[in-house]
Structures are given as structure tokens and as C-alpha cells.
Short mmCIF file of C-alpha atoms and ligand atoms in Angstrom, two decimals:
data_model
loop_
_atom_site.label_atom_id
_atom_site.label_comp_id
_atom_site.label_asym_id
_atom_site.label_seq_id
_atom_site.Cartn_x
_atom_site.Cartn_y
_atom_site.Cartn_z
CA MET A 368 26.86 -0.87 22.94
CA THR A 369 23.25 -1.89 22.20
CA ILE A 370 22.15 -2.35 18.63
CA ASP A 371 19.41 0.31 18.94
CA ARG A 372 21.91 2.87 20.36
CA ARG A 373 24.22 2.10 17.47
CA LYS A 374 21.47 2.55 14.88
CA ASN A 375 20.49 5.87 16.48
CA ASP A 376 24.18 7.01 16.41
CA HIS A 377 24.22 6.22 12.65
CA ILE A 378 21.19 8.37 12.02
CA GLU A 379 22.61 11.29 14.04
CA ILE A 380 25.99 11.07 12.43
CA CYS A 381 24.62 10.79 8.92
CA LEU A 382 22.40 13.77 9.44
CA LYS A 383 25.08 16.02 10.98
CA GLU A 384 28.42 15.04 9.59
CA ARG A 385 30.07 14.69 6.17
CA THR A 386 29.96 10.96 5.51
CA ARG A 387 30.30 10.81 1.76
CA VAL A 388 33.30 9.36 -0.13
CA SER A 389 35.60 11.97 -1.56
CA HIS A 390 34.72 11.62 -5.20
CA ASP A 391 31.17 11.66 -6.72
CA HIS A 392 31.52 8.99 -9.37
CA TRP A 393 28.15 9.90 -10.83
CA ASP A 394 29.74 13.15 -12.09
CA ASP A 395 31.85 11.00 -14.37
CA VAL A 396 28.83 9.46 -16.11
CA HIS A 397 27.23 11.63 -18.82
CA LEU A 398 24.08 10.77 -20.65
CA LEU A 399 23.98 11.50 -24.33
CA HIS A 400 21.38 14.09 -25.32
CA GLN A 401 18.86 13.31 -27.97
CA ALA A 402 17.59 16.48 -29.60
CA VAL A 403 14.62 14.64 -31.02
CA PRO A 404 13.22 12.57 -28.15
CA SER A 405 11.30 9.36 -28.93
CA CYS A 406 7.96 10.44 -27.45
CA ASP A 407 6.20 13.29 -25.55
CA LEU A 408 7.49 13.91 -22.02
CA ASP A 409 4.11 12.93 -20.60
CA ASP A 410 4.25 9.60 -22.45
CA VAL A 411 7.51 8.43 -20.85
CA ASP A 412 6.51 5.27 -19.00
CA LEU A 413 8.14 4.95 -15.59
CA THR A 414 6.48 1.78 -14.46
CA THR A 415 8.96 -0.96 -13.79
CA ASN A 416 8.54 -4.62 -12.94
CA PHE A 417 11.02 -5.74 -10.34
CA LEU A 418 11.13 -9.11 -8.50
CA GLY A 419 7.60 -9.77 -9.80
CA LYS A 420 6.24 -6.49 -8.41
CA LYS A 421 5.08 -3.43 -10.27
CA LEU A 422 6.68 -0.14 -9.22
CA SER A 423 5.43 3.21 -10.36
CA ALA A 424 9.05 4.37 -10.93
CA PRO A 425 12.41 2.55 -11.03
CA LEU A 426 13.19 3.67 -7.48
CA MET A 427 13.45 2.34 -3.93
CA ILE A 428 14.12 3.77 -0.51
CA SER A 429 17.14 1.80 0.61
CA ALA A 430 17.57 0.13 3.95
CA MET A 431 18.26 2.39 6.91
CA THR A 432 16.76 1.84 10.19
CA GLY A 433 14.68 0.08 12.83
CA GLY A 434 14.99 -0.92 16.48
CA SER A 435 14.22 2.38 18.31
CA ASP A 436 11.45 4.96 18.72
CA LYS A 437 13.25 7.36 16.41
CA ALA A 438 13.70 4.52 13.87
CA MET A 439 9.94 3.85 14.07
CA GLU A 440 9.22 7.49 13.26
CA TYR A 441 11.50 7.36 10.21
CA ASN A 442 10.21 4.03 9.00
CA SER A 443 6.65 5.29 9.24
CA LEU A 444 7.49 8.45 7.16
CA LEU A 445 9.53 6.58 4.59
CA ALA A 446 6.96 3.75 4.24
CA ARG A 447 4.14 6.24 3.82
CA ALA A 448 6.08 7.83 1.01
CA ALA A 449 6.78 4.45 -0.56
CA GLU A 450 3.03 3.78 -0.49
CA GLU A 451 2.15 7.21 -1.95
CA PHE A 452 4.63 6.97 -4.83
CA GLY A 453 4.31 3.26 -5.47
CA ILE A 454 8.04 2.66 -5.05
CA GLY A 455 10.08 -0.01 -3.27
CA PHE A 456 11.07 0.16 0.43
CA GLY A 457 13.94 -1.49 2.30
CA ILE A 458 13.81 -1.70 6.11
CA GLY A 459 17.02 -1.40 8.17
CA SER A 460 18.73 -4.33 9.82
CA GLN A 461 16.15 -6.44 11.67
CA ARG A 462 18.58 -7.91 14.11
CA ALA A 463 17.21 -5.85 17.03
CA GLY A 464 13.68 -7.02 16.20
CA LEU A 465 14.71 -10.68 16.09
CA GLU A 466 16.59 -10.46 19.33
CA ASP A 467 14.24 -8.25 21.34
CA PRO A 468 10.47 -8.51 20.81
CA SER A 469 9.89 -5.05 22.24
CA LYS A 470 11.62 -3.61 19.16
CA ILE A 471 9.36 -5.30 16.64
CA GLY A 472 6.94 -2.37 16.38
CA SER A 473 9.67 -0.13 14.87
CA TYR A 474 9.81 -2.49 11.91
CA SER A 475 6.21 -3.80 11.70
CA VAL A 476 4.95 -0.22 11.30
CA VAL A 477 5.65 -0.81 7.61
CA ARG A 478 2.77 -3.26 7.44
CA GLU A 479 0.34 -0.27 7.90
CA PHE A 480 1.16 0.83 4.33
CA ASP A 481 0.38 -0.69 0.98
CA ILE A 482 3.87 -0.82 -0.62
CA PRO A 483 4.52 -2.69 -3.94
CA LEU A 484 7.87 -4.09 -2.79
CA VAL A 485 9.14 -4.49 0.77
CA LEU A 486 12.62 -5.82 1.46
CA GLY A 487 13.76 -7.18 4.81
CA ASN A 488 17.34 -6.85 6.07
CA LEU A 489 19.76 -9.00 8.06
CA GLY A 490 23.52 -8.85 8.29
CA ALA A 491 25.93 -11.33 6.62
CA PRO A 492 27.93 -11.98 9.89
CA GLN A 493 24.72 -13.49 11.32
CA PHE A 494 24.82 -16.21 8.62
CA THR A 495 28.35 -17.42 9.21
CA SER A 496 29.51 -20.51 11.04
CA GLY A 497 32.01 -18.97 13.40
CA ARG A 498 30.26 -16.13 15.29
CA ARG A 499 32.73 -14.51 17.64
CA ASP A 500 30.21 -13.89 20.39
CA LYS A 501 28.99 -17.49 20.12
CA VAL A 502 25.38 -16.58 19.64
CA GLN A 503 23.95 -19.03 17.15
CA GLY A 504 23.70 -17.72 13.62
CA TYR A 505 20.30 -17.17 12.04
CA SER A 506 18.30 -20.05 10.59
CA LEU A 507 15.57 -20.24 7.90
CA LYS A 508 13.06 -19.85 10.83
CA ASP A 509 14.62 -16.50 11.78
CA VAL A 510 14.59 -15.26 8.22
CA LYS A 511 10.91 -16.11 7.93
CA ARG A 512 10.27 -14.32 11.20
CA ALA A 513 12.01 -11.25 9.77
CA LEU A 514 9.86 -11.42 6.67
CA ASP A 515 6.60 -11.85 8.67
CA MET A 516 7.55 -8.84 10.78
CA ILE A 517 7.21 -6.53 7.81
CA ASP A 518 5.13 -8.67 5.39
CA GLY A 519 8.20 -8.60 3.15
CA ASP A 520 8.73 -9.86 -0.40
CA ALA A 521 12.45 -10.75 0.01
CA VAL A 522 15.27 -10.35 2.51
CA CYS A 523 18.48 -8.42 1.86
CA ILE A 524 21.51 -9.99 3.43
CA HIS A 525 23.76 -6.98 3.80
CA LEU A 526 27.47 -7.37 3.25
CA ASN A 527 29.17 -4.76 5.39
CA TYR A 528 32.62 -6.04 6.12
CA LEU A 529 34.14 -2.57 5.56
CA GLN A 530 31.98 -1.27 8.41
CA GLU A 531 32.69 -4.30 10.60
CA VAL A 532 36.46 -3.93 10.38
CA VAL A 533 36.19 -0.29 11.55
CA GLN A 534 33.75 -0.96 14.41
CA PRO A 535 35.34 -1.85 17.72
CA GLU A 536 32.63 -4.47 18.20
CA GLY A 537 32.73 -5.56 14.50
CA GLU A 538 32.02 -9.09 13.46
CA THR A 539 34.53 -10.05 10.88
CA ASN A 540 33.78 -13.74 10.46
CA VAL A 541 32.96 -14.95 6.96
CA SER A 542 33.30 -18.74 6.97
CA GLY A 543 30.22 -20.64 5.99
CA LEU A 544 28.42 -17.55 4.64
CA LEU A 545 27.81 -18.68 1.08
CA GLU A 546 26.83 -22.24 2.14
CA ASN A 547 24.38 -20.83 4.71
CA ILE A 548 22.87 -18.38 2.20
CA ASN A 549 22.54 -21.17 -0.23
CA GLU A 550 20.49 -23.21 2.30
CA LEU A 551 17.99 -20.32 2.52
CA THR A 552 17.48 -19.68 -1.20
CA ASP A 553 15.17 -22.62 -1.86
CA GLU A 554 12.63 -21.14 0.47
CA VAL A 555 13.14 -17.39 0.56
CA LYS A 556 14.12 -14.78 -2.00
CA ILE A 557 17.47 -13.35 -0.91
CA VAL A 558 18.94 -10.08 -2.17
CA ALA A 559 22.66 -9.75 -1.62
CA LYS A 560 23.29 -6.12 -0.68
CA GLU A 561 26.52 -4.27 -0.16
CA THR A 562 26.42 -1.12 1.96
CA GLY A 563 28.84 1.24 0.26
CA ALA A 564 31.87 -0.73 -0.90
CA GLY A 565 30.42 -2.34 -4.03
CA ILE A 566 30.18 -5.84 -5.49
CA SER A 567 32.94 -7.18 -7.69
CA ARG A 568 32.49 -9.65 -10.58
CA GLU A 569 33.92 -12.44 -8.41
CA ALA A 570 31.53 -11.66 -5.51
CA ALA A 571 28.54 -11.44 -7.90
CA LEU A 572 29.36 -14.78 -9.43
CA CYS A 573 29.63 -16.62 -6.13
CA LEU A 574 26.49 -14.97 -4.78
CA LYS A 575 24.72 -16.08 -7.93
CA GLU A 576 26.09 -19.54 -7.44
CA ALA A 577 24.77 -19.42 -3.89
CA GLY A 578 21.31 -18.89 -5.31
CA VAL A 579 20.50 -15.24 -4.50
CA THR A 580 17.54 -13.76 -6.40
CA ALA A 581 18.99 -10.27 -6.94
CA ILE A 582 21.94 -8.03 -6.15
CA ASP A 583 22.06 -4.55 -4.69
CA VAL A 584 25.51 -3.26 -5.68
CA GLY A 585 25.75 -0.73 -2.75
CA GLY A 586 28.83 0.84 -4.28
CA ALA A 587 31.12 3.64 -3.27
CA SER A 588 30.10 7.14 -4.16
CA GLY A 589 27.72 8.09 -1.39
CA THR A 590 27.49 7.23 2.27
CA SER A 591 30.72 5.61 3.49
CA PHE A 592 30.26 3.39 6.54
CA SER A 593 33.97 3.62 7.17
CA ALA A 594 33.43 7.36 7.53
CA VAL A 595 30.28 6.92 9.71
CA GLU A 596 32.18 4.62 12.10
CA SER A 597 35.07 6.99 12.26
CA TYR A 598 32.79 9.52 14.03
CA ARG A 599 31.75 6.95 16.61
CA VAL A 600 34.14 6.91 19.57
CA ALA A 601 32.69 3.85 21.26
CA ASP A 602 35.98 2.31 22.35
CA GLY A 603 37.73 5.56 23.28
CA SER A 604 41.05 4.19 21.88
CA GLY A 605 41.05 6.21 18.65
CA ARG A 606 41.23 3.00 16.58
CA SER A 607 37.90 3.56 14.80
CA GLN A 608 38.80 7.10 13.90
CA ARG A 609 42.17 6.00 12.55
CA ILE A 610 40.95 2.95 10.54
CA GLY A 611 37.78 4.72 9.48
CA LYS A 612 39.77 7.63 7.96
CA THR A 613 42.23 5.30 6.28
CA TYR A 614 39.47 3.31 4.58
CA TRP A 615 37.03 6.28 4.12
CA ASP A 616 37.10 5.93 0.27
CA TRP A 617 37.46 2.20 0.03
CA GLY A 618 35.28 0.44 -2.43
CA ILE A 619 34.25 -0.08 -5.99
CA PRO A 620 32.58 3.00 -7.43
CA THR A 621 28.85 2.36 -7.87
CA PRO A 622 28.81 2.92 -11.69
CA VAL A 623 31.70 0.42 -12.07
CA SER A 624 30.05 -2.10 -9.71
CA ILE A 625 26.83 -2.05 -11.74
CA LYS A 626 28.89 -3.28 -14.73
CA LEU A 627 30.82 -5.90 -12.65
CA ALA A 628 27.85 -7.22 -10.81
CA ASN A 629 25.73 -7.64 -13.93
CA VAL A 630 25.74 -11.43 -14.01
CA GLY A 631 22.14 -11.97 -15.23
CA LEU A 632 20.34 -11.24 -11.96
CA PRO A 633 17.98 -8.38 -11.25
CA LEU A 634 20.15 -5.43 -10.12
CA ILE A 635 19.59 -2.57 -7.70
CA ALA A 636 22.01 0.37 -7.83
CA THR A 637 22.55 1.98 -4.47
CA GLY A 638 25.46 4.26 -3.43
CA GLY A 639 25.62 8.01 -4.00
CA LEU A 640 22.54 8.44 -6.21
CA ARG A 641 21.42 11.98 -5.30
CA ASN A 642 18.81 12.87 -7.90
CA GLY A 643 16.68 11.39 -10.69
CA GLN A 644 19.37 11.88 -13.30
CA ASP A 645 21.68 9.54 -11.28
CA VAL A 646 18.89 6.95 -11.33
CA VAL A 647 18.77 7.18 -15.17
CA LYS A 648 22.56 6.91 -15.31
CA ALA A 649 22.47 3.80 -13.21
CA ILE A 650 19.84 2.24 -15.38
CA SER A 651 21.77 3.10 -18.50
CA LEU A 652 24.69 1.11 -17.03
CA GLY A 653 22.59 -1.95 -16.46
CA ALA A 654 20.70 -1.54 -13.18
CA ASP A 655 16.95 -2.24 -13.11
CA ILE A 656 16.18 0.26 -10.38
CA GLY A 657 18.02 2.85 -8.26
CA GLY A 658 18.04 3.05 -4.49
CA MET A 659 18.60 6.03 -2.27
CA ALA A 660 19.25 6.15 1.47
CA LEU A 661 20.80 9.30 2.99
CA PRO A 662 19.09 11.90 0.78
CA LEU A 663 15.76 10.53 1.79
CA LEU A 664 16.68 10.33 5.48
CA ARG A 665 17.74 13.99 5.29
CA ALA A 666 14.45 14.95 3.63
CA ALA A 667 12.38 12.88 6.10
CA SER A 668 14.16 14.65 8.98
CA GLY A 669 12.31 17.79 7.77
CA GLY A 670 8.92 16.04 7.99
CA TYR A 671 6.62 14.30 5.50
CA GLU A 672 6.03 17.23 3.23
CA GLU A 673 9.76 17.74 2.66
CA LEU A 674 10.22 14.04 1.93
CA ARG A 675 7.25 14.05 -0.43
CA LYS A 676 8.63 17.05 -2.30
CA GLU A 677 12.08 15.41 -2.67
CA ILE A 678 10.62 12.20 -4.08
CA LEU A 679 8.37 14.20 -6.45
CA TYR A 680 11.48 15.99 -7.78
CA ILE A 681 13.39 12.74 -8.12
CA ILE A 682 10.61 11.10 -10.09
CA ASP A 683 10.29 14.15 -12.30
CA GLU A 684 14.03 14.07 -12.87
CA ILE A 685 13.91 10.42 -13.86
CA ARG A 686 11.18 11.17 -16.41
CA ILE A 687 13.13 14.11 -17.79
CA GLY A 688 16.39 12.09 -18.03
CA LEU A 689 14.73 9.30 -19.90
CA PHE A 690 12.98 11.78 -22.21
CA LEU A 691 16.18 13.71 -23.09
CA ALA A 692 18.15 10.48 -23.56
CA GLY A 693 15.52 9.50 -26.18
CA CYS A 694 13.89 6.74 -24.18
CA ARG A 695 10.17 5.93 -23.82
CA SER A 696 10.70 3.89 -20.70
CA ALA A 697 13.51 2.67 -18.42
CA ALA A 698 13.49 -0.66 -20.29
CA ASP A 699 14.16 1.34 -23.46
CA ILE A 700 17.67 2.31 -22.53
CA VAL A 701 19.80 0.14 -24.83
CA GLY A 702 23.20 0.68 -26.31
CA PRO A 703 25.80 3.33 -25.34
CA VAL A 704 23.67 6.23 -24.14
CA HIS A 705 26.37 7.44 -21.79
CA VAL A 706 29.95 8.58 -21.87
CA LEU A 707 32.37 7.91 -18.97
CA THR A 708 35.14 10.29 -17.93
CA GLY A 709 37.65 10.77 -15.17
CA ILE A 710 38.59 8.09 -12.74
CA THR A 711 35.36 6.14 -13.30
CA GLY A 712 36.11 6.08 -17.03
CA GLN A 713 39.62 4.76 -16.27
CA TYR A 714 38.17 2.03 -14.04
CA MET A 715 35.73 0.99 -16.79
CA ASP A 716 38.53 0.88 -19.41
CA ILE A 717 40.59 -1.42 -17.15
CA ILE A 718 37.79 -3.77 -16.18
CA SER A 719 36.60 -4.15 -19.75
CA ARG A 720 40.02 -5.18 -21.13
C1 FMN B 867 21.56 5.95 8.52
C2 FMN B 867 21.78 4.80 7.62
C3 FMN B 867 21.61 3.50 8.09
C4 FMN B 867 21.77 2.37 7.25
N1 FMN B 867 21.49 1.11 7.74
C5 FMN B 867 21.55 0.10 6.88
C6 FMN B 867 21.12 -1.19 7.29
O1 FMN B 867 20.67 -1.43 8.44
N2 FMN B 867 21.18 -2.23 6.41
C7 FMN B 867 21.68 -2.04 5.13
O2 FMN B 867 21.68 -3.00 4.35
N3 FMN B 867 22.13 -0.80 4.75
C8 FMN B 867 22.06 0.24 5.54
N4 FMN B 867 22.38 1.47 5.10
C9 FMN B 867 23.05 1.57 3.77
C10 FMN B 867 22.09 2.09 2.70
O3 FMN B 867 21.06 1.19 2.48
C11 FMN B 867 22.90 2.38 1.39
O4 FMN B 867 23.38 1.14 0.86
C12 FMN B 867 24.06 3.35 1.56
O5 FMN B 867 23.76 4.29 2.48
C13 FMN B 867 24.41 4.00 0.27
O6 FMN B 867 23.35 4.78 -0.22
P1 FMN B 867 23.33 6.41 -0.14
O7 FMN B 867 24.62 6.86 -0.64
O8 FMN B 867 22.11 6.76 -0.90
O9 FMN B 867 23.19 6.73 1.37
C14 FMN B 867 22.22 2.59 5.96
C15 FMN B 867 22.42 3.90 5.43
C16 FMN B 867 22.23 4.99 6.30
C17 FMN B 867 22.49 6.33 5.73
#
């Protein structure tokens, strides 16, 4: 299975099938209403500084795609929107671009747009010492090539072991990962990014120790890559369907992971955010910005106007959430402005003991 075929499968599956974890943990987070807001709605300041860049709203389009013609179309639409709204943009895994120069255009299309924050993307298994297929792991030179490809500000190293264990062709090697990440961090800003299973306190601390600049918690609540892989029948044996279903809901809920991964580094909250209120909830829990993937892919599949309308709504909802929670800006959310219920509340109780 080629990498670009796999990436196209992911897009198709995510657009057509139900790939979300069973419980929406954002429903368990409730913001407290302030009947007397702190300022006029129009005066709520959404501008956010993140990784030294100024975003017009605390929002980014999370990593999704690259490596095929379809991916190029999506990256072009998403990057155009990131420029128009002054928000962050994460490109999908750049492995195909590093290994096949004919694929570079599907990533470098992003350079045509003036985006305040652009994040590259490479997979953790490519930074380990014991690659199963014996291809040499990526070096600092490769990471710089990935950054140049998109004129990026930092590179996400995605941690996707849940997906890898379900994939028939999955790469499940881990040894040497932290040491190899550590070697990069003197020269390049690295964002450690989960892809739907969340970051624990232990993982956050060892990633911090390894020198990463920021963490994207990529928690459970939205797209489940265990689910996505369960729809792919690449090996015909039924193994992926079986394992994918068993581990469909595996992972740390995003709201919980935001608390656990808060180890003093800039924090992106991705995983199940579906509207601007979810972004405000994420910020109230300790994230600096929220990231969304599937909702924006879905909107982009309807064309630029639909994507534009969706992002306009999301930004409007962020402003309204901050206003009603009594905040003048995202940085203004301090103290207990939320209540946690249900299973997410129980998780929080246990982790805070
Ligand atoms: C079609 C698709 C492709 C993705 N590809 C990547 C990827 O290449 N690298 C990565 O770090 N995350 C990837 N992700 C994960 C997202 O960045 C995000 O962490 C995850 O989907 C949870 O966010 P959501 O619930 O808003 O979709 C992908 C997500 C989708 C939907």
C-alpha cells in the first residue's frame, strides 16, 4: 500500500463513515455563565500569541493531508482559509514528500498563502532506532527539508501508535524515539502531537525533558484512528477490523489530557472540538489554542464558501463563549469557569487526587 493511497483512503473514510469515539467528552464540560459580561461583545479580543506568532483567533486547522492530487486540493483550500482568517495551519504527514519528490507540490502549495503559523508533520516511527523496514530513520537534514517544503515555523512529530497497532503495515517501534527527538530540538522547534489517544502526564514530562517546544494533546473525543483503520481492509484477514473495533474508544479524553499534559509548555487542544464553544472550553482547561481537523475537512469537501462559512461561525462562537463566560480575551480565562460532569468529571476527580 503506497503512502498516498493510504492518505486518500483516510480522507474517503473520514468523509463517509462514522469515525468518532462513542462519547463526546466536550458535552461533560460546562462553562459558567456570567450574566454581567466584562466588556461589550465587539470588544472581546481574540488575538492570540502562539509560538511567537500572532493569530487572529485561538484556532488552528489541524494536520490532515498531503501526498496526492486530492490532498493538494484540500491543502490549497485549507491554507487559503488559514490566510483569510489569520489562524494556524498544520500540514499532513510529509513522509510522502520526503520520499518522493513528485509529491512535494501537494505540500508546498501552502507557501502560496500568507499564514501566521504553519506546522510541518512527520511520524514518530520515523525517528526511532529500530525501523522494521530497515529504511533509515529521519535526520535533522530531513526535518529541515520538511520545513523548507512548506516554509514552516515548527514540525509536529505525530505520536500515532494506536493507529500503527491497528494497521497491517503499522510501524510499532519506539526505541530511541526520545533521544532522537532530543537531538533535533536544539535546531528546530518540535511540537509533540498525538492523533486521537491523548497525552498523559508521564508522556508530557518525558517529551518536555526531550526538549519539545509545545504539545498538541490530540485526545480522544473526535476522530478515532482505530476506527478509521477498522474500515480499511488492506490485508483482507479481518485483523484490522477486529483490533480497530476493540480499540475504537481507546485514549485519554481530550479535556482530561489538556489537564495532564499541562507541564508548562504551550498547549494545543485537538480531538473532538466541533464548534467555537468547544475551543473556549479547551482554553478554560489550560490550552492556548484549539485545533480542528475533520469538521474542516468536511466543510472543505463542499468547497471554499462552505469552509469559509464554517470558520466564520466557529470564530463567532469563540467570541460569544468568551463574552458569556465573562472574559475580555482568551488569556483572561482564569479560575474555575467550568463545571465537569459525567465520565469526564470522574476522570478529572481521579487524576487530581
Ligand atoms: C483525514 C485525516 C487525516 C489526518 N492525518 C494526520 C496526519 O497526517 N498527521 C497528524 O499528525 N494528524 C493527522 N490527523 C489527525 C488530526 O490532526 C487530529 O489530531 C485528529 O483528527 C483529531 O481531531 P478531530 O477530532 O478534529 O478530527 C488526521 C485527521 C484526519 C481526519
